[in-house]
Amino acid sequence: MSRRRRKVLPQEPVRCEIESLGHDGRGIARADGKVQFVDGGLPGETVMAKVVGSRSKFDELRTLEVLEAAPDRQQPPCKFADLCGGCSLQHMSADAQIRFKENTLREHFAHFGGIEPEDWVEPMRSPDTLGYRRKARLGVRYVKARESVLVGFREKRNSFLTDIDECVVLDPRIGERIMPLRELLHGMAAFDRIAQVEVACGDDHAAMVFRNMDALVPEDQEKLIAFGQIHDLHIYLQPKGPDTVHRIWPESSGRDDERLSYRMEEFDLTMQFHPMDFTQVNAGINGKMVHRAVEWLDIQPGERVLDLFCGLGNFTLPLARKGGQVVGVEGDDAMVVRGRENAKLNGLDNVEFFGADLHGDFTDQSWAKEGFDKILIDPPRSGAEDICKYLTAFGADQIVYVSCNPATLARDAGVMVNNGYRLVRAGVMDMFPHTTHVESIALFERDKRKKV
């Protein structure tokens, strides 16, 4: 049986009239009844583009030249923006990016049953659009033909790593050290055996976690330690699974010592975390987001509050500062431990953390039987459709839903509305400037006119 021949793509640039923008940030045009998805094109523009992929119903193209620019177009702040897949909207002004994200959320609400909040709140803007990203996974690849090591993000829509020497979106403690990092790796005996580098930044320190597929020779460890000393970075190794991550610089007195931290001054809280823990990537937006969630829930003394998918307590502890009794629940046991550590660190005794499977009915758990007055939920991208079916059992008057996926938020909002809640407020938060990632927040209130 012969292999299907790869379709020969046109070599000549194609003229495209961009009509609209897809949820993935690509311009949408049409030619001869066929849809064209154009990387780097904005609505209202005329561009010349190269065909990089073709299917029966659509073609994929990359902008080569802008013939007629839209008012929303700007010069990308990064010289690698056209190729690097880490960002996709750098050619779009900040105001246009916000409008795009708000429209994306509106369209998803409309798609799932015509739901719309009673009030659209003003979009939450990031204090910084560059140098904001505190968490990332950098790919590493040795290119034999060039005898060099690449470090960074994949190119747009393929598996190749982009040849970059800096990243203006990453925290400068990391983004300005891409080239020194490449030189470090190239000079190691294990130059072709480092798979990736996880980076994490706290307020005072930044860390790099090197995924070493083989045990490192002493000279390589010494080079990593020297790199950490020169650049004021904490250095970790990960020889196997996540539980093998350990710090080699500064010297560690034990796993409990391997922590970064960030402050939330509004609540007088210091939050500690391990570099491999989940934390919000944008510290500026995180502070605003937590403020809004706490404000919307308006905790009163004596109220019981539930925080689902609580992680290390990013919302749990600020809620506890407002009084009442707060219960944080998380599916990851390591994060339950971290939450308890942070509660103890900050002297809070009105908060408890529990581990539970958050994919089904947990209303019979001991911590759930007394019910809750207020609930906060911050699920992963897959959302919490099953959980939303059970939330009504707690009798909470208000529920704040923080979402990193507008599609699953809209779907889950439909479940909430069908189960006796009103969608009172919603809005987007620009957690990831220059990307199509849409972070949002919604407030639901129990509709006392309906029987739940």
XYZ file of C-alpha atoms in Angstrom:
452
model
C 0.000 0.000 0.000
C 1.602 3.289 -1.115
C 1.825 6.297 1.134
C -0.384 9.253 0.357
C 1.657 11.944 -1.338
C 2.025 15.197 0.540
C 0.140 17.952 -1.230
C 2.401 20.409 -3.028
C 1.766 23.879 -1.638
C 1.749 27.037 -3.757
C 5.094 28.818 -3.655
C 3.876 32.235 -4.716
C 2.489 34.570 -2.005
C -1.307 34.881 -1.841
C -3.249 38.123 -1.446
C -5.695 37.892 1.493
C -8.472 40.224 2.615
C -8.840 39.642 6.377
C -12.493 39.675 7.460
C -12.401 38.652 11.108
C -10.306 37.042 13.833
C -10.594 33.444 15.034
C -10.402 32.433 18.682
C -6.835 31.252 18.053
C -5.810 34.769 17.007
C -5.464 34.057 13.301
C -7.053 36.291 10.714
C -9.871 34.748 8.691
C -10.145 35.366 4.949
C -11.853 33.557 2.078
C -10.887 32.732 -1.488
C -12.816 30.669 -4.027
C -15.218 29.507 -1.328
C -12.411 28.237 0.892
C -11.537 29.566 4.359
C -8.038 30.932 4.910
C -6.525 31.093 8.405
C -3.801 33.727 8.283
C -1.188 34.037 11.037
C -0.358 37.686 11.633
C -3.405 39.134 9.877
C -5.888 41.531 11.505
C -9.501 42.311 10.528
C -9.720 44.943 7.793
C -6.208 44.295 6.503
C -4.934 43.278 3.105
C -1.841 41.100 3.356
C 0.400 38.972 1.225
C 0.778 35.575 2.832
C 2.513 32.266 2.271
C 0.532 29.019 2.254
C 2.000 26.756 4.941
C -0.753 24.133 5.099
C -3.745 22.995 3.101
C -6.830 20.904 3.882
C -9.968 20.191 1.928
C -11.971 22.944 3.650
C -9.310 25.482 4.615
C -5.781 26.697 4.020
C -3.267 27.910 6.595
C -1.082 30.891 5.780
C 1.558 33.125 7.354
C 1.656 36.870 6.703
C 4.693 38.044 4.746
C 3.746 41.644 4.012
C 0.990 43.985 5.180
C -0.352 45.978 2.202
C -3.085 47.802 4.106
C -2.712 47.913 7.891
C -5.554 48.015 10.396
C -5.611 50.789 13.044
C -5.118 48.082 15.693
C -1.768 46.987 14.286
C 1.400 47.761 16.253
C 5.079 46.962 15.900
C 5.690 43.747 17.923
C 7.907 44.453 20.960
C 9.789 41.179 20.360
C 12.013 40.654 17.335
C 11.040 36.971 17.238
C 7.265 37.543 17.343
C 6.600 36.457 13.746
C 8.105 33.019 14.303
C 7.962 32.180 18.023
C 4.863 30.376 19.235
C 5.135 31.741 22.759
C 3.013 34.741 21.755
C 0.483 35.185 18.952
C -0.909 38.718 19.345
C 2.148 40.952 19.627
C 1.197 42.656 16.363
C -2.093 43.788 17.944
C -2.458 46.859 20.204
C -3.169 46.324 23.912
C -6.702 47.742 23.593
C -7.454 45.451 20.658
C -6.156 42.426 22.568
C -8.538 43.191 25.436
C -11.482 43.610 23.040
C -10.588 40.327 21.347
C -10.569 38.466 24.661
C -13.830 40.015 25.831
C -15.487 39.138 22.509
C -14.214 35.580 22.834
C -15.894 35.255 26.248
C -19.115 36.845 24.967
C -19.249 34.478 21.995
C -18.755 31.422 24.182
C -21.547 32.501 26.539
C -23.822 33.053 23.543
C -22.878 29.687 22.042
C -23.775 27.782 25.203
C -27.482 28.488 25.487
C -27.509 32.235 24.960
C -26.303 32.990 28.487
C -25.193 36.516 29.290
C -24.255 38.110 32.610
C -26.520 40.811 34.009
C -23.442 43.042 34.166
C -20.236 43.003 32.150
C -17.440 44.328 34.364
C -14.560 46.388 33.041
C -11.750 44.136 31.739
C -8.869 43.746 34.165
C -5.660 44.925 32.540
C -2.183 43.674 33.327
C 0.038 46.291 35.010
C 2.867 45.058 32.768
C 2.625 43.590 29.273
C 6.343 42.769 29.083
C 8.508 40.968 31.607
C 5.396 39.715 33.407
C 5.639 35.957 32.930
C 6.962 34.211 36.022
C 6.363 30.589 35.038
C 7.295 28.763 31.845
C 8.643 25.551 30.401
C 11.515 26.134 27.998
C 12.346 23.494 25.435
C 15.983 22.534 24.846
C 17.338 21.031 21.640
C 20.825 20.403 20.294
C 21.017 21.129 16.572
C 23.820 18.964 15.218
C 23.997 20.668 11.833
C 24.685 23.991 13.516
C 26.550 22.599 16.517
C 24.478 24.771 18.833
C 21.872 24.432 21.559
C 18.501 26.159 21.236
C 16.438 27.157 24.278
C 12.938 28.597 24.128
C 9.424 28.054 22.827
C 8.291 26.146 19.768
C 7.760 27.913 16.496
C 4.188 28.661 15.518
C 2.342 25.527 14.427
C 5.317 23.161 14.282
C 7.606 21.266 16.636
C 10.825 23.184 15.937
C 12.284 25.379 18.665
C 12.579 29.056 17.809
C 16.130 30.355 17.607
C 15.933 33.124 20.223
C 18.548 34.845 22.377
C 16.133 36.657 24.703
C 12.448 36.794 25.640
C 10.877 40.145 26.507
C 7.713 38.543 27.902
C 9.461 36.381 30.494
C 10.516 37.870 33.822
C 13.828 39.635 33.000
C 15.669 37.401 35.472
C 14.959 34.610 32.980
C 14.221 36.351 29.688
C 17.527 38.249 29.622
C 19.501 35.071 30.295
C 18.431 32.936 27.338
C 21.743 33.378 25.500
C 23.932 32.736 28.576
C 21.768 29.664 29.237
C 22.349 28.395 25.697
C 26.082 28.892 26.085
C 26.037 27.075 29.431
C 24.251 24.052 28.003
C 26.461 23.935 24.911
C 29.533 23.783 27.134
C 28.267 20.840 29.203
C 29.106 17.195 28.594
C 25.335 16.574 28.663
C 24.720 19.205 25.947
C 22.324 16.880 24.116
C 20.767 15.215 27.175
C 18.906 18.122 28.817
C 15.269 17.879 27.730
C 13.803 21.079 29.111
C 14.194 23.820 31.692
C 11.292 24.774 33.941
C 11.518 28.329 35.209
C 9.731 29.870 38.183
C 10.080 33.274 39.797
C 9.132 34.587 43.193
C 9.426 38.167 44.397
C 13.023 37.800 45.598
C 14.438 34.800 43.753
C 14.101 32.971 40.434
C 14.738 29.278 39.795
C 15.632 26.995 36.911
C 14.828 23.278 36.997
C 16.948 21.261 34.536
C 15.439 17.984 33.287
C 18.554 15.840 32.968
C 17.883 12.518 31.254
C 21.170 11.027 32.503
C 23.187 11.491 35.663
C 25.445 14.520 35.292
C 29.216 14.314 35.606
C 30.610 16.418 38.489
C 31.978 19.027 36.061
C 28.483 19.655 34.666
C 27.028 20.102 38.137
C 29.814 22.559 38.931
C 28.980 24.557 35.775
C 25.302 24.698 36.754
C 26.150 25.853 40.262
C 28.510 28.530 38.919
C 25.749 29.695 36.540
C 23.379 30.024 39.493
C 25.946 31.968 41.492
C 26.774 34.376 38.651
C 23.150 35.072 37.725
C 21.618 34.844 41.232
C 19.404 31.884 40.332
C 18.316 28.844 42.310
C 19.336 25.708 40.400
C 17.442 22.403 40.529
C 17.834 19.043 38.809
C 15.102 16.619 37.782
C 16.689 13.255 36.905
C 13.377 11.375 36.628
C 9.799 12.154 37.693
C 8.578 15.310 39.462
C 9.300 13.784 42.875
C 13.029 13.654 42.037
C 13.391 17.440 41.711
C 16.055 18.695 44.104
C 18.039 21.890 44.560
C 21.800 21.934 44.070
C 22.252 25.698 44.522
C 22.009 27.252 47.044
C 22.751 24.219 49.162
C 19.537 22.780 50.551
C 19.003 21.689 54.136
C 15.989 19.609 53.076
C 12.908 19.627 50.835
C 11.078 22.055 53.165
C 13.835 24.584 52.462
C 13.254 24.514 48.678
C 10.815 27.390 48.386
C 10.241 30.615 46.490
C 7.709 33.161 47.697
C 5.496 36.102 46.777
C 3.734 38.721 48.882
C 0.109 39.829 48.855
C 0.443 43.083 50.775
C -3.285 43.849 50.762
C -3.848 40.789 52.946
C -0.485 40.802 54.772
C 0.336 37.356 53.382
C 3.566 35.668 52.328
C 2.929 32.692 50.038
C 5.651 30.078 49.684
C 5.838 27.595 46.821
C 8.101 24.998 45.263
C 9.328 25.863 41.736
C 7.303 22.963 40.312
C 4.059 24.045 42.027
C 1.270 25.662 40.069
C 1.221 29.420 40.607
C -0.281 32.252 38.585
C 2.179 33.482 35.966
C 1.340 37.178 36.271
C 1.859 38.577 39.769
C 0.309 41.949 38.920
C -2.929 40.445 37.646
C -2.979 37.863 40.437
C -3.163 40.569 43.090
C -6.030 42.314 41.269
C -7.823 39.018 40.666
C -7.687 37.963 44.316
C -8.898 41.416 45.373
C -11.901 41.160 43.047
C -12.813 37.624 44.130
C -12.668 38.535 47.833
C -14.633 41.734 47.219
C -17.369 39.929 45.286
C -17.801 37.225 47.919
C -17.957 39.868 50.688
C -17.200 37.438 53.520
C -18.984 38.210 56.798
C -17.906 37.031 60.272
C -19.190 33.556 61.036
C -19.708 32.501 57.405
C -18.373 29.205 56.052
C -16.468 29.502 52.777
C -15.394 26.746 50.383
C -12.436 27.140 48.000
C -12.333 24.353 45.391
C -9.133 23.607 43.454
C -7.452 25.772 46.075
C -3.833 24.957 45.221
C -1.381 26.447 47.711
C -4.031 28.801 49.119
C -3.797 31.742 46.706
C -7.480 32.571 47.316
C -8.011 30.543 50.487
C -5.790 32.568 52.775
C -6.979 36.020 51.619
C -10.543 34.802 52.222
C -9.518 33.606 55.673
C -8.136 37.062 56.464
C -11.710 38.354 56.078
C -12.988 36.135 58.875
C -15.297 33.184 58.959
C -14.203 29.597 58.489
C -12.558 28.733 55.173
C -12.117 25.231 53.782
C -9.686 24.714 50.898
C -9.992 21.513 48.850
C -7.479 20.289 46.297
C -6.971 17.108 44.284
C -3.166 17.267 44.501
C -1.966 16.067 47.914
C 1.315 17.988 47.607
C -0.623 21.230 47.230
C -2.752 20.396 50.269
C 0.483 20.195 52.258
C 1.615 23.504 50.756
C -1.650 25.157 51.738
C -1.262 24.009 55.318
C 2.338 25.264 55.338
C 1.217 28.691 54.178
C -1.604 28.872 56.708
C 0.872 28.112 59.503
C 3.442 30.554 58.101
C 0.868 33.344 58.183
C -0.608 32.473 61.583
C -4.093 31.596 60.312
C -6.104 29.101 62.352
C -9.527 29.667 60.758
C -8.674 27.714 57.605
C -8.450 23.985 56.856
C -7.116 22.149 53.804
C -8.322 18.768 52.558
C -7.487 16.480 49.659
C -10.340 15.064 47.565
C -11.192 13.710 44.129
C -12.796 16.736 42.484
C -14.260 14.860 39.532
C -17.473 13.620 41.122
C -19.896 13.917 44.024
C -18.024 14.855 47.198
C -20.996 16.148 49.207
C -20.672 13.247 51.670
C -17.162 14.245 52.731
C -16.794 15.253 56.387
C -15.748 18.814 55.517
C -18.779 19.248 53.254
C -21.631 18.172 55.531
C -22.149 21.511 57.285
C -22.713 23.367 53.993
C -21.238 26.704 52.930
C -22.408 30.284 52.683
C -19.973 31.260 49.905
C -17.957 29.261 47.365
C -14.962 30.028 45.171
C -13.952 27.650 42.383
C -10.828 27.902 40.200
C -10.726 24.717 38.081
C -8.242 23.640 35.374
C -8.921 24.192 31.657
C -11.272 21.202 31.565
C -13.617 23.101 33.872
C -15.899 21.609 36.506
C -19.103 20.474 34.815
C -19.710 17.551 37.178
C -18.900 19.592 40.273
C -21.301 22.362 39.268
C -24.137 19.838 39.425
C -23.439 19.294 43.129
C -22.700 22.836 44.290
C -26.369 23.589 44.886
C -26.363 21.006 47.670
C -24.289 23.382 49.810
C -26.878 26.171 49.705
C -24.317 28.906 49.030
C -25.729 32.321 48.249
C -22.747 33.420 46.119
C -20.279 31.501 43.955
C -17.239 33.070 42.288
C -15.893 31.073 39.345
C -12.355 31.876 38.138
C -11.672 30.397 34.712
C -8.731 29.895 32.359
C -10.954 28.599 29.543
C -13.984 30.588 28.316
C -15.514 27.531 26.635
C -15.717 25.471 29.824
C -16.785 28.504 31.882
C -19.694 29.097 29.491
C -20.636 25.414 29.569
C -20.497 25.296 33.373
C -22.424 28.559 33.630
C -25.266 26.820 31.813
C -25.236 24.080 34.452
C -25.267 26.670 37.235
C -28.169 28.601 35.714
C -30.151 25.395 35.210
C -29.562 24.582 38.865
C -30.991 27.773 40.300
C -28.260 30.404 40.038
C -28.121 33.753 38.208
C -25.044 34.838 36.303
C -24.705 38.280 37.879
C -21.302 39.529 36.687
C -18.500 38.443 34.411
C -15.379 39.897 32.859
C -11.988 39.045 31.424
C -8.576 39.421 33.056
C -5.466 39.856 30.925
C -3.347 37.247 32.683
C -1.350 36.487 29.512
C -0.792 39.669 27.437
C 0.139 39.071 23.768
C -1.473 35.612 23.771
C -4.977 34.336 22.982
C -5.284 32.880 26.487
C -8.489 34.192 28.096
C -8.691 34.328 31.885
C -12.062 35.381 33.279
C -14.094 35.664 36.460
C -17.838 35.288 37.051
C -20.177 35.811 39.981
C -23.257 33.626 40.458
C -25.978 34.274 43.019
C -28.651 31.883 44.168
C -31.954 32.782 42.548
C -34.266 32.689 45.563
C -37.257 32.818 43.270
C -36.466 29.299 42.118
C -36.535 26.089 44.066
C -33.134 24.399 44.000
